[in-house]
XYZ file of C-alpha atoms in Angstrom:
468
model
C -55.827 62.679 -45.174
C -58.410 64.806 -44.191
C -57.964 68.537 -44.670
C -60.292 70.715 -41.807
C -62.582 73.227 -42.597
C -62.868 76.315 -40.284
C -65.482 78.547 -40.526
C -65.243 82.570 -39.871
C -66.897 83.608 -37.054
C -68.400 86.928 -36.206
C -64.945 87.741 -34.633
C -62.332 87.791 -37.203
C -59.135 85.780 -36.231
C -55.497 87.013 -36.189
C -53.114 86.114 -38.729
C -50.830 84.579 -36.280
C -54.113 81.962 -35.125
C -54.422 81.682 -39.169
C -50.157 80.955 -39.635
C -50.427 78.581 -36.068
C -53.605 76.451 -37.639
C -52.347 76.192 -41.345
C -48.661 75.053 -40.061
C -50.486 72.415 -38.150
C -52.184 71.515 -41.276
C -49.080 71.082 -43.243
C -46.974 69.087 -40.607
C -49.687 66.862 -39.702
C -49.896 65.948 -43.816
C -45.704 65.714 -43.855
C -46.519 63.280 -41.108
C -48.622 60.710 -42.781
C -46.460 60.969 -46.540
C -43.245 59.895 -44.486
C -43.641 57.020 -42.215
C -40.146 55.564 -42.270
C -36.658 55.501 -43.804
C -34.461 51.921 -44.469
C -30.894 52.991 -43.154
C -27.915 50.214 -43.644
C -23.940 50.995 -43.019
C -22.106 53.372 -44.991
C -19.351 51.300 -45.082
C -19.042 48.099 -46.930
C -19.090 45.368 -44.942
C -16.122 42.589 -44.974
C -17.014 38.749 -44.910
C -14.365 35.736 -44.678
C -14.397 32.840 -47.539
C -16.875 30.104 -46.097
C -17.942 31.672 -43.070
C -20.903 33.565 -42.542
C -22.088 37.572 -42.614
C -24.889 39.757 -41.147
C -26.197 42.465 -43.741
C -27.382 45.314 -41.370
C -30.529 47.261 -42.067
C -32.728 48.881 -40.055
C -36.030 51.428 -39.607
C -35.839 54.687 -39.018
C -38.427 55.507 -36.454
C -37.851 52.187 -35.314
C -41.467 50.905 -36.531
C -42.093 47.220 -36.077
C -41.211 45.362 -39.474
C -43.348 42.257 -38.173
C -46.110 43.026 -40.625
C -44.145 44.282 -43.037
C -42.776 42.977 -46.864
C -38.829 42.947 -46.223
C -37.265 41.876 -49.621
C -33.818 42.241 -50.449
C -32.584 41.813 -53.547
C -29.438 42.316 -55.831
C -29.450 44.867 -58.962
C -33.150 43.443 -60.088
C -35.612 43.984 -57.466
C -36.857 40.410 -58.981
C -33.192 39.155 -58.418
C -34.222 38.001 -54.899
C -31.726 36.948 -52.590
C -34.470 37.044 -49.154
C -38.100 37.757 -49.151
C -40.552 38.022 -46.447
C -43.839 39.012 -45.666
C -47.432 37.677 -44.625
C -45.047 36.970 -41.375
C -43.144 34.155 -43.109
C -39.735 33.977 -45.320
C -40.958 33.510 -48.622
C -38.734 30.796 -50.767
C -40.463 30.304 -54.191
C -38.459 33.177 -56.209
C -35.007 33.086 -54.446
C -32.085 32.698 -56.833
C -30.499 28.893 -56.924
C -27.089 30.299 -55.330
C -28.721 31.426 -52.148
C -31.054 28.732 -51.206
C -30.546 27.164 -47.658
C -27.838 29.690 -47.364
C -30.277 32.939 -46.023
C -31.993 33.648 -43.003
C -34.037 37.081 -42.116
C -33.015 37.951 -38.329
C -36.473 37.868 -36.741
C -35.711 39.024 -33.128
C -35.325 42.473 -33.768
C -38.645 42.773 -36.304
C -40.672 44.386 -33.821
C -37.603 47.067 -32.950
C -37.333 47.798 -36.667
C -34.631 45.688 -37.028
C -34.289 43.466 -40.287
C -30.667 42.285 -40.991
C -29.801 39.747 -43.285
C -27.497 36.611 -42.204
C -25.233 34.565 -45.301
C -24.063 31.796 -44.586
C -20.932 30.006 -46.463
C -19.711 32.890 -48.222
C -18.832 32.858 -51.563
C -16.628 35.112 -53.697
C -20.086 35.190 -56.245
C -21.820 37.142 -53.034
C -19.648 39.960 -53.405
C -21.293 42.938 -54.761
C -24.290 45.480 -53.961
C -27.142 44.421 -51.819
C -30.803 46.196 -51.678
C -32.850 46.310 -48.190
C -36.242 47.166 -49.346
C -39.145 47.544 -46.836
C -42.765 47.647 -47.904
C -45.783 48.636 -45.563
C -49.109 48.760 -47.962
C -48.508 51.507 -50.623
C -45.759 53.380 -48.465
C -41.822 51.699 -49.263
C -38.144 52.390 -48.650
C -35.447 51.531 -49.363
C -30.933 51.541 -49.023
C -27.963 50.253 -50.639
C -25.347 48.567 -49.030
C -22.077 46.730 -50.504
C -20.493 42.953 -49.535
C -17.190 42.401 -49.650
C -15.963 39.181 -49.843
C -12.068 38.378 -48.656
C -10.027 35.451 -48.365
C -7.011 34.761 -46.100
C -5.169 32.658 -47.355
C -2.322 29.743 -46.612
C 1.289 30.159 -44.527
C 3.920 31.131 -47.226
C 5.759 28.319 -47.842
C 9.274 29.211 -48.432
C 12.152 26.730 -50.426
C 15.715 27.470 -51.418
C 15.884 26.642 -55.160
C 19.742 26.758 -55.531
C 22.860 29.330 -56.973
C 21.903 32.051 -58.822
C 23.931 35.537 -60.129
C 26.627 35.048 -56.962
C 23.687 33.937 -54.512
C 21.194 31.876 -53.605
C 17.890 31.837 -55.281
C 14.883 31.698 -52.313
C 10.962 31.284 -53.669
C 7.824 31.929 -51.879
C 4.714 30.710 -52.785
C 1.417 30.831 -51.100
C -2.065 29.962 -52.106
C -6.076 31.192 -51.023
C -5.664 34.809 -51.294
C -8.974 36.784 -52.308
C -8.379 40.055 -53.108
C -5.279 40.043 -54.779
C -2.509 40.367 -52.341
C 0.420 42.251 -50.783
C 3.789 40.349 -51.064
C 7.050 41.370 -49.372
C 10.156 40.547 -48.414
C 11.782 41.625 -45.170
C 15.077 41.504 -43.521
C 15.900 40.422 -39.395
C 15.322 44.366 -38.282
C 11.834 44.175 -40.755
C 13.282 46.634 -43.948
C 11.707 45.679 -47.028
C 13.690 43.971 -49.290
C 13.639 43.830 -53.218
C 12.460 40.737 -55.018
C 13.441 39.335 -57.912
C 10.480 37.978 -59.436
C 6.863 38.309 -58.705
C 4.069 36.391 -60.246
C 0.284 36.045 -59.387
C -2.576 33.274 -60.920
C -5.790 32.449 -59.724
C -6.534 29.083 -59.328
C -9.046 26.527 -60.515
C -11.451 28.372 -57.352
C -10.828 31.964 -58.381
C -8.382 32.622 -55.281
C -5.310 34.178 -55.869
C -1.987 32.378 -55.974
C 1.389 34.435 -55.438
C 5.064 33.118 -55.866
C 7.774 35.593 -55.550
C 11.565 35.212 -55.373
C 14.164 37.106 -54.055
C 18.773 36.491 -54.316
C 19.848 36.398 -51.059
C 23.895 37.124 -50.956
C 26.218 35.967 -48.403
C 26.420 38.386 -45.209
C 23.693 40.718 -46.391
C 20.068 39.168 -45.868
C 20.585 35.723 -44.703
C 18.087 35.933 -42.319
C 14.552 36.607 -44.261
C 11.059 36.634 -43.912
C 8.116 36.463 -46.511
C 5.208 38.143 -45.582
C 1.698 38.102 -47.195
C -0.982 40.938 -46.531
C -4.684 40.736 -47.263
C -5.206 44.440 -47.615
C -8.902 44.637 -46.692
C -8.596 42.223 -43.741
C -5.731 44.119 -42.859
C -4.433 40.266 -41.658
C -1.043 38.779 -43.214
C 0.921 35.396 -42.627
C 4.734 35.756 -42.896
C 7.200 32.463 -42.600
C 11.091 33.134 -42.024
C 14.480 31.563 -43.138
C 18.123 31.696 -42.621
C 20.273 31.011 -45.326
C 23.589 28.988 -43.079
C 27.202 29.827 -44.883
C 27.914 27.030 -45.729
C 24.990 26.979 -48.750
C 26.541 29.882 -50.695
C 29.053 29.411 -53.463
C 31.990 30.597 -51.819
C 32.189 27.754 -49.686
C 34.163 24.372 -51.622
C 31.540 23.535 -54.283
C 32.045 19.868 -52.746
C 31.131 20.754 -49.234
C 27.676 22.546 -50.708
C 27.328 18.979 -52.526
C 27.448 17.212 -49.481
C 25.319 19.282 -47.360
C 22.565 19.424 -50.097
C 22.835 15.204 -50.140
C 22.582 15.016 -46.444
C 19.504 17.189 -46.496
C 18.012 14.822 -48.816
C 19.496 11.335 -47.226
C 17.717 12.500 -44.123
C 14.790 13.289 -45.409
C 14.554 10.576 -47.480
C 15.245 8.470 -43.733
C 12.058 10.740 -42.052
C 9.978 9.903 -45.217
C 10.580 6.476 -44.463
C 10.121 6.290 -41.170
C 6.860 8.287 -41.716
C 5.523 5.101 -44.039
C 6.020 2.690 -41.778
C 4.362 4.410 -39.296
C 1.402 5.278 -41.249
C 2.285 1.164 -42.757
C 2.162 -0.070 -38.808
C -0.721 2.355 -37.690
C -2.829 0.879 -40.964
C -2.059 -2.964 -39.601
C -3.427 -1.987 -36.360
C -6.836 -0.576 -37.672
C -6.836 -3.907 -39.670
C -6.135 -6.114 -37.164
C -8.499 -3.724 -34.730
C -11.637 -4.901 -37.367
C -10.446 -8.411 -37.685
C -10.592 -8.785 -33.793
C -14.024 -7.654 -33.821
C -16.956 -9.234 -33.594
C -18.740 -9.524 -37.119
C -21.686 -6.366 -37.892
C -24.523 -7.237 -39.646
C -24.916 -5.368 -43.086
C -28.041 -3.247 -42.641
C -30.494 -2.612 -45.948
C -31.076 1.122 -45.523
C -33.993 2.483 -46.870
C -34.744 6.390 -46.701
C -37.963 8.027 -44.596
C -39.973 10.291 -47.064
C -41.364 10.958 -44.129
C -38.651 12.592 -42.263
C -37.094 14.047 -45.670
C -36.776 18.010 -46.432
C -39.255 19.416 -48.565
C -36.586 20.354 -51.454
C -35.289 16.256 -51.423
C -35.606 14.227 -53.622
C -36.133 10.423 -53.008
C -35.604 7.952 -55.600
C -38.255 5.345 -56.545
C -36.228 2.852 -54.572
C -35.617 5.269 -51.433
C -31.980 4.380 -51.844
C -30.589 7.637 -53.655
C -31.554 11.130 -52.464
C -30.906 14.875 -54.138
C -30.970 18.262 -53.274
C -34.168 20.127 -55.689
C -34.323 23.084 -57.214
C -37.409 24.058 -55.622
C -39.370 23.235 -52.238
C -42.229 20.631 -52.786
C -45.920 20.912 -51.115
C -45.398 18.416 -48.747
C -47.108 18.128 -45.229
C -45.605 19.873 -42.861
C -45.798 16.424 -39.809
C -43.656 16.552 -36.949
C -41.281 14.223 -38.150
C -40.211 16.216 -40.963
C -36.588 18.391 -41.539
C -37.896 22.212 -42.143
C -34.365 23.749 -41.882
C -31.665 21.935 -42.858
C -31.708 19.932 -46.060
C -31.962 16.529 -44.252
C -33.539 12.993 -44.067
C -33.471 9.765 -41.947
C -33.879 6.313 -42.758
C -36.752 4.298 -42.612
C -34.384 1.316 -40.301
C -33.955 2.250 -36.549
C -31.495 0.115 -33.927
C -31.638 -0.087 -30.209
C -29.004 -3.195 -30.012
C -26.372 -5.076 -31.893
C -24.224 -3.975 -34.084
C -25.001 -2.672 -37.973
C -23.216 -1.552 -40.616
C -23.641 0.296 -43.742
C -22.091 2.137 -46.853
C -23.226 5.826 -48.351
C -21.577 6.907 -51.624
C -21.415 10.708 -52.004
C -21.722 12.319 -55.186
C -20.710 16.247 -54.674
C -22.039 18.880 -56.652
C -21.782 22.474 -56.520
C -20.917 23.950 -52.946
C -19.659 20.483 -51.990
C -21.534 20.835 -48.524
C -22.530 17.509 -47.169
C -22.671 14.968 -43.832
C -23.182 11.325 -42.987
C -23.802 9.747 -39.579
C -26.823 8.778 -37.567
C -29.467 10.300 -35.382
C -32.000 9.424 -32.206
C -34.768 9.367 -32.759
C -36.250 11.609 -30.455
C -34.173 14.442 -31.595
C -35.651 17.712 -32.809
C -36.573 17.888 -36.741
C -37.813 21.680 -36.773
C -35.854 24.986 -36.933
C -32.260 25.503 -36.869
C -30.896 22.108 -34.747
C -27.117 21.445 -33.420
C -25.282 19.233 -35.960
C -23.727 18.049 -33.277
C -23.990 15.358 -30.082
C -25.848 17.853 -28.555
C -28.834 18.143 -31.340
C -28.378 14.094 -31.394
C -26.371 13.710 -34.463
C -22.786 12.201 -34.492
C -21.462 12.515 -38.279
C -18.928 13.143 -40.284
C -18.866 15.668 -43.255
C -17.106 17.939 -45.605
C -17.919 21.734 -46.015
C -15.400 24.662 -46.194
C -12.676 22.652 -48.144
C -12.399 20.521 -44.838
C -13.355 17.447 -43.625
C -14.791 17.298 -39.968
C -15.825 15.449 -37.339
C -19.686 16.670 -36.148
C -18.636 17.164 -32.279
C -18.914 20.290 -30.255
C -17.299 21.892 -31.782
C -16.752 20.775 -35.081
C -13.311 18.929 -35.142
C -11.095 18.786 -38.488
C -9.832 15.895 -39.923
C -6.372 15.521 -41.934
C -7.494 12.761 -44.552
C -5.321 11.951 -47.428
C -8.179 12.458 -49.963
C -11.533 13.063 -49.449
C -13.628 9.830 -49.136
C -16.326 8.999 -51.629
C -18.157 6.118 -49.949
C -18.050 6.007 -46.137
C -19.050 3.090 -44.158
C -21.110 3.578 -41.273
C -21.020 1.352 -38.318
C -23.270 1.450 -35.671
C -22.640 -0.295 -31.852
C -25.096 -0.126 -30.084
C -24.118 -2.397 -27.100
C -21.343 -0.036 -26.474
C -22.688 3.496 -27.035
C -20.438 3.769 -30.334
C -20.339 4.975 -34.118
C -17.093 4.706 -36.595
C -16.599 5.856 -39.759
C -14.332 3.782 -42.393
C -13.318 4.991 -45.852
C -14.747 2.310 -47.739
C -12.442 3.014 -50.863
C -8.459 2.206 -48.740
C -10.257 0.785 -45.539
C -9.304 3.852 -43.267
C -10.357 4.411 -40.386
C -11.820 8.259 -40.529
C -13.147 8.570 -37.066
C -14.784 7.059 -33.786
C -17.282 8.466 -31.438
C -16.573 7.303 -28.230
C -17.694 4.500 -26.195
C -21.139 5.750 -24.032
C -21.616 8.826 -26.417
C -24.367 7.712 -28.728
C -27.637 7.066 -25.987
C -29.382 3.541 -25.610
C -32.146 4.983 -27.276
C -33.403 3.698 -31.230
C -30.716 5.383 -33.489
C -31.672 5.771 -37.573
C -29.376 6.488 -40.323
C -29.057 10.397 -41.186
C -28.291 12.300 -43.928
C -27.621 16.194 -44.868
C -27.394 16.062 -48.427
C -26.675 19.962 -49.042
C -25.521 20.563 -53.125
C -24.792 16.746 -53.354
C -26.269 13.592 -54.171
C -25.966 10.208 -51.932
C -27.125 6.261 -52.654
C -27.185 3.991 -50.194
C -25.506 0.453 -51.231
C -26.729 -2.531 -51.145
């Protein structure tokens, strides 16, 4: 900065002129040292298991950030979780656990704005986050904490027989991150003492809780179990009532008999359940049968079309998620978002079939189905009928259905190799366990366009092959 020189005149100034000119001076300087401050919450802010967050963080004047290095980063300053500058997000040092799982809020830049999106949040994100802004030599920055909680499932609540004159009643319940709040209450809601409390964490890290309580005759037959996730100040609570005929007054016979009619009939609705599930299986059998054959497709995958941190095999039949982005040519055709690839086959009639095997790695985030053609490969696209996808896919410790919205699927394990089969006469894609020959789920008839359709692919943290 500059500092002015004023020379004396014949006429000798006042000291208030001389006070006026050197506050000036000093204000201006103050001026040019502080251009900005980075302000975030002062509050932590709360994020749900496998959904997505916003980390706030903003300018102070609101200067445009357009220009501007905005890098945050954990307790290293090289420990980046986001960087960008030169106008671009910047993905050759982020750390492994955050790839494809950031993305800098750009429509606020210009207002000063530059929050941080997560998406698929892990308990591993919970912690202390830096917002640093850089504008040449001149920097700021704040400190703002994630926390990460988990609601978890419905208690599940079982009567586990006689115990000290009553009846022993457990509840367990699973998915809980923090540690949880576990109570028993009576029909008016007074807390109740258990007898037994215990709490694990599971093969995920989530907490598990099982508590029991005695519940005597005439006292607290009617009960409820209530869990409490203290910092999403949520809870689930399921309820009971113990009948009088279960406690141990009653003839010891008449307890005997009521316990083996519980089980008779629901050893009768467990049966009737199989042959259902027996008679719906036929039907999806006898559904393909009556079908006119499909003609196996060879699949081959589109380097092409691929991702820039895929992988292709040698053979284009297997593909992997990288460790790093590779300098490939940024051509229209190519995925510059979302971890995915298309295969080299298109179809605009008949009918084809073929199989993907899924191998899942960490994150176990992944999607199979197909795609037209003329749908859009840049930016963040609708995984969905509307972006031109139908799929199924597994993220979130559920299995879905790719339609708008997402629908979840109740599958009796999580298939491995999924056969895709492609109509294109009637508008139609199904998807068939190829392990038990299940049907997982149909598309309707008309909702896939006459248009050429090619195989698709979001590979995510896992690894697919296409079979022969």
């Amino acid at each position: 900065m500059k500092i002015l020189s004023f020379c004396h005149s014949s006429r000798a100034r006042s000291p208030l002129t001389g006070f006026i000119i050197f506050f000036l001076i000093c204000y201006v300087h103050k001026m040019e040292s502080a251009k900005f401050t980075v302000i975030g919450p002062l509050d932590p802010v709360t994020a749900i298991l496998g959904q997505e967050t916003v980390l706030p963080c903003h300018l102070s004047p609101r200067l445009s950030a357009a220009n501007m290095e905005v890098r945050w980063f954990r307790s290293q300053f090289l420990s980046v979780v986001h960087l960008y500058h030169d106008g671009k997000d910047q993905y050759e040092g982020q750390m492994p656990e955050y790839r494809g799982r950031t993305e800098l809020l750009k429509e606020g830049l210009t207002d000063g704005n530059v929050p941080l999106r997560i998406l698929n949040i892990r308990l591993s994100d919970e912690g202390e986050y830096h917002c640093f802004v850089q504008d040449g030599t001149f920097y700021g920055q704040t400190v703002l904490e994630l926390r990460v909680a988990g609601l978890g499932s419905d208690p599940l609540i079982s009567v586990e027989g006689h115990q000290d004159g009553g009846i022993r009643v457990v509840c367990r319940s699973s998915g809980w991150y923090p540690e949880p709040e576990v109570l028993w209450r009576d029909l008016i809601g007074r807390h109740l003492s258990s007898l037994s409390e215990t709490t694990s964490r599971g093969d995920n890290n989530l907490f598990e809780i099982e508590t029991a309580i005695i519940v005597t005759e005439h006292s607290n037959q009617n009960l409820s179990c209530c869990v409490r996730n203290t910092v999403l100040n949520q809870e689930k609570e399921s309820g009971v009532y113990i009948a009088d005929s279960f406690f141990p007054r009653v003839n010891p016979w008449m307890v005997a008999l009521s316990v083996i009619l519980v089980v008779l009939f629901g050893f009768i609705g467990l049966t009737v359940y199989l042959f259902k599930m027996k008679g719906k299986r036929d039907n999806e059998i006898r559904w393909r049968r009556s079908m006119a054959p499909m003609e196996e497709a060879n699949v081959t995958l589109d380097p092409d079309t691929a991702h820039p941190q895929l992988v292709l095999s040698e053979d284009r039949k297997s593909v992997r998620c990288g460790d790093t982005w590779q300098d490939l040519p940024n051509n229209p055709e190519r995925f510059d978002y979302w971890a995915c690839v298309l295969g080299c086959e298109g179809f605009t009639s008949g009918r084809h079939c073929w199989e993907v095997e899924v191998e899942v790695g960490g994150g176990g985030r992944w999607a199979v189905g197909v795609a037209r053609e003329s749908g859009r490969r840049k930016g963040r696209i609708s995984r969905s009928p509307k972006g031109g996808i139908w799929a199924v896919g597994w993220w979130g410790d559920q299995f879905w259905a790719l339609t708008s919205p997402a629908t979840p699927l109740s599958l009796s394990r999580v298939p491995s190799r999924i056969r895709v089969c492609l109509d294109c006469d009637r508008g139609q894609v199904t998807f068939i366990d190829a392990g038990d020959e299940a049907l997982i789920f149909t598309f309707p008839t008309g909702s896939v366009p006459g248009e050429r359709i090619q195989p698709w692919l979001w590979v995510g943290q896992s690894q697919f092959r296409l079979c022969p």
